[in-house]
Tab-separated table of C-alpha atoms and ligand atoms in Angstrom:
chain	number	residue	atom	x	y	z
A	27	UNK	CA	97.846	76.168	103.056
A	28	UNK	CA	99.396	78.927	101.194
A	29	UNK	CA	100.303	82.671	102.262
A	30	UNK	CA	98.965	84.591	99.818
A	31	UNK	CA	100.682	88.449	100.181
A	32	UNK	CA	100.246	89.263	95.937
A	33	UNK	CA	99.723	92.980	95.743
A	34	UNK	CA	99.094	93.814	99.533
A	35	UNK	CA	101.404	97.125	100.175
A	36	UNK	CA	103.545	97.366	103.118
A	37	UNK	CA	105.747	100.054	105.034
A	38	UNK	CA	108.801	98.949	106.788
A	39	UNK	CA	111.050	101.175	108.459
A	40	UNK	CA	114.471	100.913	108.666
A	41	UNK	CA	114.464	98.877	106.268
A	42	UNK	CA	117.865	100.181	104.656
A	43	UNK	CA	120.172	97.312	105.982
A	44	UNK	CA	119.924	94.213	108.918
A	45	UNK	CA	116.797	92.406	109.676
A	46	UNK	CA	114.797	95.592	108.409
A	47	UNK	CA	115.922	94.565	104.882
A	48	UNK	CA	115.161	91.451	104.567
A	49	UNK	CA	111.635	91.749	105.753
A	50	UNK	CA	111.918	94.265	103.195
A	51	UNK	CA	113.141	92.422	100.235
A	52	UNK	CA	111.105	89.244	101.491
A	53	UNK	CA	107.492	90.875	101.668
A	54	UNK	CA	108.903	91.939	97.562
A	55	UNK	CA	109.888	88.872	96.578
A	56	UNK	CA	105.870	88.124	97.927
A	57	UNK	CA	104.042	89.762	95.969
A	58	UNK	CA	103.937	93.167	98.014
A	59	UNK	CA	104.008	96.526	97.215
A	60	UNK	CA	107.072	97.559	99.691
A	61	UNK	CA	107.976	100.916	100.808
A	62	UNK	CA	111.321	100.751	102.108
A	63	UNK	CA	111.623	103.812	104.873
A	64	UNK	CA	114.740	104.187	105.753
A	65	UNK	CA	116.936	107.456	107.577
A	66	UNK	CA	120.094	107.164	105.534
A	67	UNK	CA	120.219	107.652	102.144
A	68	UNK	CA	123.145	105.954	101.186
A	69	UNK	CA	121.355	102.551	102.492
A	70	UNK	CA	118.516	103.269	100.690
A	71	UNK	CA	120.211	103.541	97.351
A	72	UNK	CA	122.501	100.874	98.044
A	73	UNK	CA	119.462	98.670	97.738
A	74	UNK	CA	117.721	100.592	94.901
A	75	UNK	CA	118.941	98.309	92.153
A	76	UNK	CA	118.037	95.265	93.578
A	77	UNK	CA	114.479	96.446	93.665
A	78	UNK	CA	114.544	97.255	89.625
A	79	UNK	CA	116.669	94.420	88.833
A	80	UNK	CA	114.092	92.337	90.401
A	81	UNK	CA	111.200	93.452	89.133
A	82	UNK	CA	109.851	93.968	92.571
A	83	UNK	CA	106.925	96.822	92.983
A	84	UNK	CA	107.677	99.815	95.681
A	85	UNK	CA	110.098	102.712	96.416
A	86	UNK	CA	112.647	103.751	98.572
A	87	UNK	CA	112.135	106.753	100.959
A	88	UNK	CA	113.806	108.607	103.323
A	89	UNK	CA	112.053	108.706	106.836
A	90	UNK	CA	113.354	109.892	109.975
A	91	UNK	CA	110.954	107.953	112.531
A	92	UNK	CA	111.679	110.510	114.963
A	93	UNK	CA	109.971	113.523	112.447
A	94	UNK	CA	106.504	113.596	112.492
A	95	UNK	CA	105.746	115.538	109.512
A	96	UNK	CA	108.104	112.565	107.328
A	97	UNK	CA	106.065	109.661	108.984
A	98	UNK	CA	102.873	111.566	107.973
A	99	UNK	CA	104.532	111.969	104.644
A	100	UNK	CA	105.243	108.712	104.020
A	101	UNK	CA	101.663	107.662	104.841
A	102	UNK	CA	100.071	109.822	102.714
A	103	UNK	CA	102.672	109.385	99.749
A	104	UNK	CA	101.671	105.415	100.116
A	105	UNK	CA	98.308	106.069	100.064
A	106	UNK	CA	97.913	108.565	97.289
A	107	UNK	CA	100.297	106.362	94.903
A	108	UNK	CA	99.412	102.842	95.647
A	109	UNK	CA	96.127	103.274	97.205
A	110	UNK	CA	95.920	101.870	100.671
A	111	UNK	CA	98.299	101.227	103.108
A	112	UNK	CA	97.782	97.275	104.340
A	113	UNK	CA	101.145	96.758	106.498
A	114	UNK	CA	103.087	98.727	108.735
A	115	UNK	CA	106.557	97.470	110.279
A	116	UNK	CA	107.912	99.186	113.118
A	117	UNK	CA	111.471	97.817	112.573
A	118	UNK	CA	113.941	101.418	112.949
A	119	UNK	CA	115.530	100.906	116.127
A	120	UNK	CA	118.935	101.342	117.711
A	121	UNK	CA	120.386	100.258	120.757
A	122	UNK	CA	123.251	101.134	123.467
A	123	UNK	CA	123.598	103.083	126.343
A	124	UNK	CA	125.341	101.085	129.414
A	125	UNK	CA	124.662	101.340	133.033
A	126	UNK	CA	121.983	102.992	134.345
A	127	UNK	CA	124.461	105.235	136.540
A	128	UNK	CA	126.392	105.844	133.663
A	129	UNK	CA	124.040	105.917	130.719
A	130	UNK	CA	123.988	109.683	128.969
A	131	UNK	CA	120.735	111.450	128.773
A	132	UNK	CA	121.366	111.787	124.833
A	133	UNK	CA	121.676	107.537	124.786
A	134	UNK	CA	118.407	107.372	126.981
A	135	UNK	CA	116.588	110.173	124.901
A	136	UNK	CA	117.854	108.468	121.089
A	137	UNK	CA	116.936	104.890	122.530
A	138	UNK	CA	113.484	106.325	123.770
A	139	UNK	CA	113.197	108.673	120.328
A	140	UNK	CA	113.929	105.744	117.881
A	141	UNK	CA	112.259	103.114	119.037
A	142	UNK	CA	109.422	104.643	121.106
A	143	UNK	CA	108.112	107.260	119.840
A	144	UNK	CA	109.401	106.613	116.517
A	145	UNK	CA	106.772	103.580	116.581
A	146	UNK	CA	104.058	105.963	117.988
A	147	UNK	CA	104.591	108.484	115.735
A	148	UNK	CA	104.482	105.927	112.545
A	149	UNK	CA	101.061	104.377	113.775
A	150	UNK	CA	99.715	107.823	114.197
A	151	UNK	CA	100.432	108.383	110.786
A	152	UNK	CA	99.139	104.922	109.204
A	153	UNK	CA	95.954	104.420	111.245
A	154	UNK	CA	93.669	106.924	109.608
A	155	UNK	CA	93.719	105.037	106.354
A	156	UNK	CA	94.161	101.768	107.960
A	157	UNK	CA	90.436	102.547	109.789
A	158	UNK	CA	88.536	103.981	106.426
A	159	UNK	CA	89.677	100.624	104.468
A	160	UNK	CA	88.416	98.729	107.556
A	161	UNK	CA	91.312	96.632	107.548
A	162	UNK	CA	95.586	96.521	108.365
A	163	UNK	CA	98.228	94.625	110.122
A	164	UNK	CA	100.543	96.974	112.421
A	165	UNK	CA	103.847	95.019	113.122
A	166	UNK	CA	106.263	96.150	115.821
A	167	UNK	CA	109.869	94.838	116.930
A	168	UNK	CA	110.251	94.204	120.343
A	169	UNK	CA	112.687	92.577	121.779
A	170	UNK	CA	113.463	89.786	124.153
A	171	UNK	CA	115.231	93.028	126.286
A	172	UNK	CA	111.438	93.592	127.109
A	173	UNK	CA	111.052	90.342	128.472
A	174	UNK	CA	114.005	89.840	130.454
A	175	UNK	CA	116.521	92.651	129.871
A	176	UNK	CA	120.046	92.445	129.971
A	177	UNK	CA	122.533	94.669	132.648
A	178	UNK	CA	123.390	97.887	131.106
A	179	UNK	CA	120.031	97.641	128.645
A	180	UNK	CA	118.494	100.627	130.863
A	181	UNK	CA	117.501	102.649	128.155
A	182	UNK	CA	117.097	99.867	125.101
A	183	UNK	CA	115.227	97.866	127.812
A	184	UNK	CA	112.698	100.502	128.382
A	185	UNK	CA	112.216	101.311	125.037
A	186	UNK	CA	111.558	97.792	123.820
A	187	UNK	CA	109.034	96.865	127.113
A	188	UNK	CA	107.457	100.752	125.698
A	189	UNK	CA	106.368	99.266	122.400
A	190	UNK	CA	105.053	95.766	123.808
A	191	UNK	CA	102.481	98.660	125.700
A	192	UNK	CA	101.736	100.798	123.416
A	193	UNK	CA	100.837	96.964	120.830
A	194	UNK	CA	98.286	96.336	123.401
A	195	UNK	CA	96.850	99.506	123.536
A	196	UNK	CA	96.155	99.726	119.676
A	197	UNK	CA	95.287	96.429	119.350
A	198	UNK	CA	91.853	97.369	121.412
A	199	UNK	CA	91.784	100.821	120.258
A	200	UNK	CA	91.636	99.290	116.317
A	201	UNK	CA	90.166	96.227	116.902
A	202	UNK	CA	86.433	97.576	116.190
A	203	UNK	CA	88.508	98.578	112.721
A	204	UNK	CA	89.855	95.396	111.893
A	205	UNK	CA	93.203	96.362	112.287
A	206	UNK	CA	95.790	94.097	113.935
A	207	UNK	CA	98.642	95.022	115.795
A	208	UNK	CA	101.300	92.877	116.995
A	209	UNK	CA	104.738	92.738	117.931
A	210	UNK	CA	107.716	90.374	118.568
A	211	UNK	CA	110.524	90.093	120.677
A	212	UNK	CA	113.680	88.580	118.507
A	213	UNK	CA	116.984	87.630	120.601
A	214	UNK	CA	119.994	87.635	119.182
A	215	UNK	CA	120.435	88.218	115.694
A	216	UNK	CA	124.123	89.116	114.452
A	217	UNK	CA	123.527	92.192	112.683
A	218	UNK	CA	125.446	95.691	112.382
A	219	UNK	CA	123.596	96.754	115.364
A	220	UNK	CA	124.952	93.907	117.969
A	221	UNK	CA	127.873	92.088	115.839
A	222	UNK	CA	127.011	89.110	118.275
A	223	UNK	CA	128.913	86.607	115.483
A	224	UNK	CA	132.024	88.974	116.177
A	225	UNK	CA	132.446	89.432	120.138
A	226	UNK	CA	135.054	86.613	121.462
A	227	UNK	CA	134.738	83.044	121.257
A	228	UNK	CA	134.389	82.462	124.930
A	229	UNK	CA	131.338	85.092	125.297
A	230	UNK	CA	129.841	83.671	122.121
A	231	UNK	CA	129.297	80.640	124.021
A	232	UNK	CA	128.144	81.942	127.105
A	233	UNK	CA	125.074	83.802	124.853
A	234	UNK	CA	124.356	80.730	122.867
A	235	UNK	CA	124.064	78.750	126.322
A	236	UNK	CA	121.028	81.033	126.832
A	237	UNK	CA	119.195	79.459	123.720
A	238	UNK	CA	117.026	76.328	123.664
A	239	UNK	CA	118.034	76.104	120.170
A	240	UNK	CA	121.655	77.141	120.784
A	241	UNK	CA	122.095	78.903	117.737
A	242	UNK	CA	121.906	82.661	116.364
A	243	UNK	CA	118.522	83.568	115.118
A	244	UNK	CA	118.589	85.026	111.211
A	245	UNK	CA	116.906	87.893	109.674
A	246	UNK	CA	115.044	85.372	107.477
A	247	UNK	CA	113.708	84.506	110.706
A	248	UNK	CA	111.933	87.504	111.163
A	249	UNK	CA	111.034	87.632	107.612
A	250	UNK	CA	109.438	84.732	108.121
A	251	UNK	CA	107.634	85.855	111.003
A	252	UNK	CA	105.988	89.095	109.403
A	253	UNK	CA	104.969	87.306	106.319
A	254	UNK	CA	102.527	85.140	108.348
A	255	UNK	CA	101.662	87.790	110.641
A	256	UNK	CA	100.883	89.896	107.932
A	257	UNK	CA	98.475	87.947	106.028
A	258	UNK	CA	94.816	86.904	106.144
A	259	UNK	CA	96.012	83.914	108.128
A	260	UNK	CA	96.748	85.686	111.117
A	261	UNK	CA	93.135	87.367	111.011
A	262	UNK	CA	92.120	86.887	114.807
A	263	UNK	CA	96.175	87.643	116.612
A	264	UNK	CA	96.381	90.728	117.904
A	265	UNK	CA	98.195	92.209	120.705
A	266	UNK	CA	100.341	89.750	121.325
A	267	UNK	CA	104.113	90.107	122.012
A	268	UNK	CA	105.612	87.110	119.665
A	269	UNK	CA	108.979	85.328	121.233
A	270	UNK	CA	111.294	84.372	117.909
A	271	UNK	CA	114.497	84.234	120.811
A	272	UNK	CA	115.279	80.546	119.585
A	273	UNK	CA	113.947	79.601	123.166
A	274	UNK	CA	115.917	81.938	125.235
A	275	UNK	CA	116.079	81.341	128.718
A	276	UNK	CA	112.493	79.051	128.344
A	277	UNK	CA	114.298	76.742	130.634
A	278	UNK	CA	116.711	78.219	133.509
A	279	UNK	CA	119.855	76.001	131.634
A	280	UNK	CA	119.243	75.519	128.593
A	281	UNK	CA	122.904	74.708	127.770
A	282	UNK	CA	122.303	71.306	129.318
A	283	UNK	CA	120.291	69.975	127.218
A	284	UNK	CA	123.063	70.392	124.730
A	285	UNK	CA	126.030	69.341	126.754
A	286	UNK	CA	126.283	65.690	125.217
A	287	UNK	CA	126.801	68.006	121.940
A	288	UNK	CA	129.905	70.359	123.104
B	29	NAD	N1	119.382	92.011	115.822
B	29	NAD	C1	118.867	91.558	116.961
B	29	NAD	O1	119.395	90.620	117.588
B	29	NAD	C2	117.628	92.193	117.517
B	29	NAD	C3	117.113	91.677	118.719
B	29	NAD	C4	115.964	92.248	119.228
B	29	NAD	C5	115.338	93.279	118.584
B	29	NAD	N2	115.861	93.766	117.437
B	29	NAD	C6	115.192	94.899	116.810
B	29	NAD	O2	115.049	94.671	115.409
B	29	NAD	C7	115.139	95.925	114.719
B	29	NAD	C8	116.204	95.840	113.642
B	29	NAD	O3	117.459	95.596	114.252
B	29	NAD	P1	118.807	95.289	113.426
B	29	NAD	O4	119.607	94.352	114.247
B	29	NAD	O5	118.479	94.961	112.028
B	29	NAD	O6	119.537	96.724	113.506
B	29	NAD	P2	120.392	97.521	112.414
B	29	NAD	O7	121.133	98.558	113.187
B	29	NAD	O8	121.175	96.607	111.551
B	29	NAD	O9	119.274	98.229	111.503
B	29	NAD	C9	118.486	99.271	112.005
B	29	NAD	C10	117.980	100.080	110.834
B	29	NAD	O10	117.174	101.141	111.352
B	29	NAD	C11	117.539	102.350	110.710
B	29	NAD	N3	117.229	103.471	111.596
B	29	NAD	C12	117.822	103.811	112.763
B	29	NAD	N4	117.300	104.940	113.246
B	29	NAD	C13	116.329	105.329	112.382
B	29	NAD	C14	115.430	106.419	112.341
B	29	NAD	N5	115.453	107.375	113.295
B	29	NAD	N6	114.556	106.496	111.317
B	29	NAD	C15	114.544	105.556	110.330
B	29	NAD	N7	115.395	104.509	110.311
B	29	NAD	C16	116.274	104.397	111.336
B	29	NAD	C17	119.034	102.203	110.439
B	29	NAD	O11	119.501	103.089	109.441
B	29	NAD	C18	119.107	100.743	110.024
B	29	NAD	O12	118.876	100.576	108.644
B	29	NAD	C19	115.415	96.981	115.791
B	29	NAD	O13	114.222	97.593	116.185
B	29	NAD	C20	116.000	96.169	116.911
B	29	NAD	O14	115.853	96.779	118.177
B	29	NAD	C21	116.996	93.249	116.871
């Protein structure tokens, strides 16, 4: 059994560094047409050579999730230039905040902005052409924070448990279109956002003990993920929240299963 992705055309947002990239530059290396949305330009043309050098089809744009008129913009650009629009991947997000006493209403407002409505705004955008063609895969990152959230995630939390709702409500609104919607909850991932692989040696521990697998998730991971969620293979899944957390928490201590081992 093969994936087949050749010449399917995806958005992904975000997509100008972390796991946003590599979903990125693995849908490319696939076969797909990738449109690499991304807020900041200097990401976007860090990455710009690696898409010619490769060969790989798609462009770079700039896309603030959080302006309506550039998500509709980016939707229509897609369609008009590469002719249908078969992927979307909610991946912009951002994270922080602290306490819920303490957390500012700017944090709460960019948390909710980003990640909430930014996701709204891009389906809004995507789903007219996604229901004429009869057919589409909508792709949204969760997070295990929306399954069991961690103290001072008041405002990421939210967000994240936001999106898993507004999945299920597309994925019956567009199911008489065809049109999938999905999303998945990864758990720790070092990236820019979290620098998990950074924090000290003792906490380290303490969040791998969490993990079934008892090691960091990678952005291939996701990659990985999307690939098989976006293709005819994954015809009849749709809104479902995917765990890729490495097993976090599936047990209430994991870390013993592992003890022999540290
Ligand atoms: N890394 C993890 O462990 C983890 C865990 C759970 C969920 N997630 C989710 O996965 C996604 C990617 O996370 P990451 O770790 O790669 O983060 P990251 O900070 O490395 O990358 C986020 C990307 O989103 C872009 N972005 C931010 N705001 C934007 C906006 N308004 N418009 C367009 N682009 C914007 C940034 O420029 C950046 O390229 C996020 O939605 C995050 O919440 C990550």
């Amino acid at each position: 059994m093969q994936i087949d992705l050749n010449d399917k055309v995806a958005i992904v947002t975000g997509a100008g560094r972390g796991v946003g990239y590599e979903i990125a530059r693995t849908l490319a290396d696939e076969g797909v047409v990738t449109i690499v949305a991304d807020f900041r330009q200097d990401l976007l043309d860090g990455i710009r050579d690696e898409w010619e050098e490769k060969g790989w089809a798609g462009i770079q744009v700039l896309c603030d999730v959080r302006d309506k008129e550039q998500c509709r913009a980016v939707a229509t650009m897609t369609e008009e230039r590469f002719g249908r629009i078969d992927v979307l991947v909610n991946n912009a997000g951002v994270a922080g905040g602290g306490p819920t006493e303490a957390v500012s209403e700017e944090d709460w407002d960019r948390n909710l902005d980003i990640n909430l409505k930014g996701t709204f705004l891009m389906c809004q955008a995507v789903i007219p052409a996604m229901k004429r063609q009869k057919a589409g895969r909508i792709l949204n990152a969760s997070s295990f924070a929306a399954i069991v959230p961690s103290l001072g995630s008041a405002a990421y939390a939210s967000s994240k448990a936001g999106v898993v709702s507004l999945t299920r409500v597309l994925a019956g609104e567009l199911g008489p279109f065809n049109v999938t919607v999905n999303c998945y909850a990864p758990g720790m991932i070092p990236t820019e956002m979290n620098r998990f692989a950074e924090v000290d040696p003792a906490r380290q521990e303490a969040l791998l003990d969490t993990l079934s697998l008892r090691r960091w998730g990678s952005a291939v991971d996701i990659a990985n993920l999307v690939c098989f969620l976006s293709s005819d293979l994954a015809g009849y899944i749709t809104g479902s929240l995917i765990d890729i957390s490495g097993g976090k928490l599936a047990t209430q201590m994991p870390w013993a299963a592992h003890r022999d081992e540290r």
